[in-house]
Amino acid sequence: MNSFYERPILNSPYRAPELHHPLDKNGQPLEGEPLRGRRPSRFIVPVPASRKKPSAGQASLDLETYTENALINEIRGHVERWRSLRNPADWGVTGVTQRLLEHWRHHDFVGPRPFFCQVEAVETIIWLTEVAPRRAVTKGLLDQIAKANEEANPELFRLAMKMATGSGKTTVMAMLIAWQAVNAARKDSKDFSRAFLIVAPGITIKDRLRVLQPSEPDNYYETREIVPPEMLPEIRRAEIVITNYHAFQHRETLALPKVARSFLQGNDPEPPKTIETDAAMLKRACGKLLNYDRVNVINDEAHHCYRHKVGGDAEGALTGDEKKEAAENEEAARLWINGIEALDRKLSKGVRAVYDLSATPFFLRGSGYEEGTLFPWVVSDFSLMDAIESGIVKLPRVPVTDNLVQTDTVVYRDLWKHIGKALPKTAAGAGKLSPFDLPNTLITALNALYSHYEGEFERWRKAGIGVPPVFIVVCQNTAISKLVFEWIAGFERGDAEESERVAFHAGHLELFRNYDDQGGRLPRPRTLLIDSRQIESGDALDKSFREAAAPEIEEFKRERNARVGAGAANGEASESDLLREVMNTVGRPGRLGEQIRCVVSVSMLTEGWDTNTVTHILGVRAFGTQLLCEQVVGRGLRRQSYDLNPETGLFDVEYADIMGIPFDFAASPQVAKPTKPKPVTRVHAIKERAALEIVFPRVSGYRRDLPSEKLEAVFTEDSRLEITPVDIGPTSVVMEGIVGAGVTITPKVLERLRPSEISFNLAKHLLYTSFRDEDSFPKQHLFPQIQRIARRWLDEGYLVTKGVPVGAILYQDQLARAADKIDIACARAGDGRLVAVLDPYNPKGSTRHVNFITSKSCWATGARPPKCHISHVVLDSSWEEALASTLENHPRVLAYAKNQALGFDIPYSDGGVTRRYVPDFLVRLDDGGAEPLNLVLEVKGLRDESDKAKAQTARELWVPSVNALGGFGRWAFAEFRDWATMEEDFAAMVETVLGGRA
């Protein structure tokens, strides 16, 4: 059995892929175990071959090939090596970028955590912007990208990120905006701008991208913790305009009939100008962005934006629907890129960069390039196969054999070839047909896929999922969609002519009917007819489509009126808005589209349509290339559940069953058990509890003032450093051959190091890291005292080696750890003053900025009177609820907050690398003083060297330096070691504090 079908998901979505399934030269899964490592970026079309032999005359899809992406693979290799650099100081990026990268890679996210593919896409852009230009070995890559842009986009510099449908392009946009906006706010540079134009292919995506506006209550920067809280003020300074490309259309400024236009022209050879100029169009479409000298552009679904190849006609002659589709693509692409180029010309320093995001960044039919040609400025790739192997998307399945022995093809694999000629091309042609005239093959396909849907519908019902699975039919044109819609959902014709068979039919597919058996319309339509191109442009619905969908539109109007009161549900434009609202809320509880079970679409459903409940797709249209296949299949790939399986650490498999589209990954009849999504909680600061606000300093480092030149040190248990083979690797290796004696190898050279040699190196490290003057020169005259203290640390037994030679202390990270401990001991003993260095941009934080969503378990705060400014405590473990309850019930606690998305952290050094420690709770305590005591609280069981460094820094550096700084009240640090006795330990700690004040 092929391992792909048994175990399609191999990798965690949060780490770089470590395994991949072998594929043959055509991208088909091969038999055999998964291969180690990551699959190189190739243009892959992983379509399982039909088990029937193709006939000699059967055409194959153009893109069933395997092509290496050399540029992407080279960039990926550089980024991987750069990512693996342990010390952030070696990354070669700004301080802001360093902070964001650490946050995205290591932060304990409460809500959705960024996938690896999302972080990688942004890392690639950062590396190309901040790192590659400064290294001679990588500047050539930028030259290649610039050359590709010069040929295809001579006025612009574009960088494209290829990301599979469902892998979260909106999150990547938010990360790009954060990186650019915060850097630009803190430093003027040609590499950064805080102005952004985001261009979408339609109104649906434009509306959905509102989460990128910092002013929106559910913006991603807060609710998904895209930035640390201290950066939110800079994010709010970003200027972001979101539009759909249709806004670039030059509008009529004065509508004139032909006679009036002729009258105004008179004898003038030039006709009167009644069309907007570029300047007027940009003012309307881009607004305040015109006040900036440089702007970033982000294109969503960027494969719609390109310039026609000069002199290009790679596709040859096109006919019929192909020609119409090519003309529509060409018009949209020209309008889109013309708008961006006009903006580039208008700004004093132009468009800084264009960031393209698309699952299919390929030239479309009508571009002058071979349809499906990859944009040559694509710099990162996370393919559909990668996304499947990481479990980020559903696994699409298509039939690979059938019982029709008379043909060499699988009929339901490419349905259009067998039924296309029997279906109408125009509305006039459809008017002569009844839904009962649909080809038998199509009716059988509908019945077959629907039968499977019934089983899935029942499984979802039993699992307690409150919304139904969704079945979509993608049709070639309005004429076909109307007939299919009526066959599925039913119809009534009050003025039926004699030639028609019936005036009413309830619909052939029971779960999708919009009528009951007596002919009455259901109050909630189950099936939706949609023409996404019409409703995306914002124009009024055309007559034929409005008539076809009229009964359902009326029902949706009634339902909306019942929910929100009779309002603006009249007029043609409102009908378009209404259908768009229904389409965008399919499968969402409490919204108009909540109970939609079937969507019949003209052409293709809207790109970016993020319904995650689609389980079945039927294609009733032509598919000339795999590009079209992937775009349509992509409408059904979004996962329903994003909860990891606790046993495997991976996502469970979810499937989308596909017919009529020659595109597939797995055909085995596995049944995926539906999972009920976890409820989501909004955790936020409650305005009515503003008196419970806790304000804290944002510390970026520490400064020590030495009033005297005499150094002393006070060592404690926290000064002890333990080194084992876990820290430096095995120190005893047995080597044996097939015959002869064995030998044991050990690093004897480390055993020969003398204490004086060790103390010298330790003192030298301390001098250069901790004892520098204002001009950053080492204070050489202090070296003898530093070496004396280092030797004392050694002689008094604070270095503990277990199974390793004492010389292991000279490994760079162990040397840095030892130096940190000695430095803190000096600070503890000295009479010098420690002062906290605050973040220069946002020196203080507060609980009032908390606002995020999470699917984790939450405990509602609710003491009487209340003691927590925040609505909930997020429960990462069971002890947190117990501690929160202890804090709410203790009479000395005035206020507390779980340190989740607060932005409160403590900088500390671990092995020479600066890291950030995030304690568990902040508590305001009445200790009998003139003002409350602010307590930083940590619960920690087993402690390693990193944990010791965190606690020691908090206690010995952070607390005294903040108290010395003033302005933030009094602070202390407490650490509990046993979660089972927290209530008793907290009470004892309070008594100790009170006793200390007596």
CSV table of N, CA and C in Angstrom, one decimal, residues 933-996:
chain,number,residue,atom,x,y,z
A,933,LEU,N,2.3,46.8,46.9
A,933,LEU,CA,3.5,46.1,46.4
A,933,LEU,C,3.1,45.4,45.1
A,934,ASN,N,3.8,45.7,44.0
A,934,ASN,CA,3.6,44.9,42.8
A,934,ASN,C,4.4,43.7,42.8
A,935,LEU,N,3.8,42.5,42.6
A,935,LEU,CA,4.5,41.3,42.7
A,935,LEU,C,4.5,40.5,41.3
A,936,VAL,N,5.7,40.1,40.9
A,936,VAL,CA,5.8,39.3,39.7
A,936,VAL,C,5.9,37.8,40.2
A,937,LEU,N,4.9,37.0,39.7
A,937,LEU,CA,4.7,35.7,40.3
A,937,LEU,C,5.0,34.6,39.3
A,938,GLU,N,5.7,33.6,39.7
A,938,GLU,CA,6.1,32.5,38.8
A,938,GLU,C,5.9,31.2,39.5
A,939,VAL,N,5.3,30.2,38.8
A,939,VAL,CA,5.2,28.9,39.3
A,939,VAL,C,6.0,27.9,38.4
A,940,LYS,N,7.0,27.3,39.0
A,940,LYS,CA,7.9,26.5,38.3
A,940,LYS,C,8.3,25.2,39.1
A,941,GLY,N,8.1,24.1,38.4
A,941,GLY,CA,8.5,22.8,39.1
A,941,GLY,C,9.9,22.5,38.9
A,942,LEU,N,10.3,21.7,38.0
A,942,LEU,CA,11.7,21.4,37.7
A,942,LEU,C,12.3,22.6,37.0
A,943,ARG,N,13.6,22.9,37.4
A,943,ARG,CA,14.3,24.1,36.9
A,943,ARG,C,15.6,23.6,36.2
A,944,ASP,N,15.8,24.1,35.0
A,944,ASP,CA,17.1,23.9,34.4
A,944,ASP,C,17.9,25.2,34.5
A,945,GLU,N,19.1,25.2,33.8
A,945,GLU,CA,19.9,26.4,33.9
A,945,GLU,C,19.2,27.7,33.4
A,946,SER,N,18.4,27.5,32.3
A,946,SER,CA,17.7,28.6,31.8
A,946,SER,C,16.7,29.2,32.8
A,947,ASP,N,16.0,28.3,33.4
A,947,ASP,CA,15.0,28.7,34.4
A,947,ASP,C,15.7,29.4,35.6
A,948,LYS,N,16.8,28.9,36.0
A,948,LYS,CA,17.6,29.6,37.1
A,948,LYS,C,18.0,31.0,36.7
A,949,ALA,N,18.4,31.1,35.4
A,949,ALA,CA,18.8,32.4,34.9
A,949,ALA,C,17.7,33.4,34.9
A,950,LYS,N,16.5,32.9,34.5
A,950,LYS,CA,15.3,33.8,34.5
A,950,LYS,C,15.0,34.3,35.9
A,951,ALA,N,14.9,33.4,36.9
A,951,ALA,CA,14.6,33.8,38.2
A,951,ALA,C,15.6,34.7,38.8
A,952,GLN,N,16.9,34.4,38.6
A,952,GLN,CA,18.0,35.2,39.2
A,952,GLN,C,17.9,36.6,38.6
A,953,THR,N,17.7,36.7,37.3
A,953,THR,CA,17.7,38.0,36.7
A,953,THR,C,16.5,38.8,37.2
A,954,ALA,N,15.3,38.1,37.3
A,954,ALA,CA,14.1,38.8,37.8
A,954,ALA,C,14.4,39.4,39.2
A,955,ARG,N,15.0,38.5,40.1
A,955,ARG,CA,15.1,38.9,41.5
A,955,ARG,C,16.3,39.9,41.7
A,956,GLU,N,17.4,39.6,41.0
A,956,GLU,CA,18.6,40.4,41.3
A,956,GLU,C,18.9,41.6,40.4
A,957,LEU,N,18.3,41.6,39.2
A,957,LEU,CA,18.5,42.7,38.3
A,957,LEU,C,17.2,43.5,38.0
A,958,TRP,N,16.2,42.8,37.6
A,958,TRP,CA,14.9,43.5,37.2
A,958,TRP,C,14.3,44.3,38.3
A,959,VAL,N,14.1,43.6,39.5
A,959,VAL,CA,13.4,44.2,40.6
A,959,VAL,C,14.1,45.4,41.1
A,960,PRO,N,15.4,45.3,41.5
A,960,PRO,CA,16.1,46.4,42.1
A,960,PRO,C,16.3,47.6,41.0
A,961,SER,N,16.5,47.2,39.8
A,961,SER,CA,16.7,48.3,38.8
A,961,SER,C,15.4,49.1,38.5
A,962,VAL,N,14.2,48.4,38.5
A,962,VAL,CA,12.9,49.1,38.4
A,962,VAL,C,12.6,49.9,39.6
A,963,ASN,N,12.9,49.4,40.8
A,963,ASN,CA,12.6,50.1,42.0
A,963,ASN,C,13.5,51.4,42.1
A,964,ALA,N,14.8,51.2,41.6
A,964,ALA,CA,15.7,52.4,41.6
A,964,ALA,C,15.3,53.4,40.6
A,965,LEU,N,14.6,53.0,39.5
A,965,LEU,CA,14.2,53.9,38.5
A,965,LEU,C,13.1,54.8,39.0
A,966,GLY,N,12.2,54.3,39.7
A,966,GLY,CA,11.0,55.0,40.2
A,966,GLY,C,10.0,55.2,39.2
A,967,GLY,N,8.8,55.7,39.6
A,967,GLY,CA,7.7,56.0,38.7
A,967,GLY,C,6.8,54.8,38.5
A,968,PHE,N,7.1,53.6,38.9
A,968,PHE,CA,6.3,52.4,38.7
A,968,PHE,C,5.9,51.7,40.0
A,969,GLY,N,6.1,52.4,41.1
A,969,GLY,CA,5.8,51.8,42.4
A,969,GLY,C,6.8,50.8,42.9
A,970,ARG,N,6.5,50.0,43.9
A,970,ARG,CA,7.4,49.1,44.4
A,970,ARG,C,7.2,47.7,43.8
A,971,TRP,N,8.2,46.9,43.5
A,971,TRP,CA,8.1,45.6,42.9
A,971,TRP,C,8.9,44.6,43.6
A,972,ALA,N,8.4,43.4,43.5
A,972,ALA,CA,9.1,42.2,44.1
A,972,ALA,C,8.9,41.0,43.2
A,973,PHE,N,9.6,39.9,43.4
A,973,PHE,CA,9.5,38.7,42.6
A,973,PHE,C,9.4,37.5,43.6
A,974,ALA,N,8.4,36.6,43.3
A,974,ALA,CA,8.3,35.4,44.1
A,974,ALA,C,8.1,34.2,43.1
A,975,GLU,N,8.7,33.1,43.5
A,975,GLU,CA,8.6,31.9,42.7
A,975,GLU,C,8.1,30.8,43.6
A,976,PHE,N,7.1,30.1,43.1
A,976,PHE,CA,6.5,28.9,43.8
A,976,PHE,C,7.0,27.7,43.1
A,977,ARG,N,7.4,26.7,43.9
A,977,ARG,CA,7.9,25.5,43.3
A,977,ARG,C,7.0,24.3,43.2
A,978,ASP,N,5.8,24.4,43.9
A,978,ASP,CA,4.9,23.2,44.0
A,978,ASP,C,3.5,23.7,43.8
A,979,TRP,N,2.9,23.3,42.6
A,979,TRP,CA,1.6,23.8,42.3
A,979,TRP,C,0.5,23.2,43.2
A,980,ALA,N,0.8,22.1,43.9
A,980,ALA,CA,-0.2,21.5,44.7
A,980,ALA,C,-0.3,22.3,46.0
A,981,THR,N,0.6,23.1,46.4
A,981,THR,CA,0.5,23.8,47.7
A,981,THR,C,0.6,25.3,47.5
A,982,MET,N,0.1,25.8,46.3
A,982,MET,CA,0.2,27.2,46.0
A,982,MET,C,-0.6,28.1,47.0
A,983,GLU,N,-1.8,27.6,47.4
A,983,GLU,CA,-2.6,28.4,48.3
A,983,GLU,C,-1.8,28.7,49.6
A,984,GLU,N,-1.2,27.6,50.2
A,984,GLU,CA,-0.5,27.7,51.4
A,984,GLU,C,0.8,28.5,51.2
A,985,ASP,N,1.5,28.2,50.1
A,985,ASP,CA,2.7,29.0,49.8
A,985,ASP,C,2.5,30.5,49.6
A,986,PHE,N,1.4,30.8,48.9
A,986,PHE,CA,1.1,32.2,48.7
A,986,PHE,C,0.8,32.9,50.1
A,987,ALA,N,0.0,32.2,50.9
A,987,ALA,CA,-0.3,32.8,52.2
A,987,ALA,C,0.9,33.0,53.0
A,988,ALA,N,1.9,32.0,53.0
A,988,ALA,CA,3.1,32.1,53.7
A,988,ALA,C,4.0,33.2,53.2
A,989,MET,N,4.0,33.4,51.9
A,989,MET,CA,4.7,34.5,51.3
A,989,MET,C,4.2,35.8,51.7
A,990,VAL,N,2.9,36.0,51.7
A,990,VAL,CA,2.3,37.2,52.2
A,990,VAL,C,2.6,37.5,53.6
A,991,GLU,N,2.6,36.5,54.5
A,991,GLU,CA,3.0,36.7,55.9
A,991,GLU,C,4.4,37.1,56.0
A,992,THR,N,5.3,36.5,55.2
A,992,THR,CA,6.7,36.9,55.2
A,992,THR,C,6.9,38.4,54.8
A,993,VAL,N,6.1,38.8,53.8
A,993,VAL,CA,6.2,40.2,53.3
A,993,VAL,C,5.7,41.1,54.4
A,994,LEU,N,4.6,40.8,55.1
A,994,LEU,CA,4.0,41.6,56.1
A,994,LEU,C,5.0,41.6,57.3
A,995,GLY,N,5.6,40.5,57.6
A,995,GLY,CA,6.6,40.4,58.7
A,995,GLY,C,7.8,41.3,58.4
A,996,GLY,N,8.2,41.4,57.2
A,996,GLY,CA,9.3,42.2,56.8
A,996,GLY,C,9.0,43.7,57.0
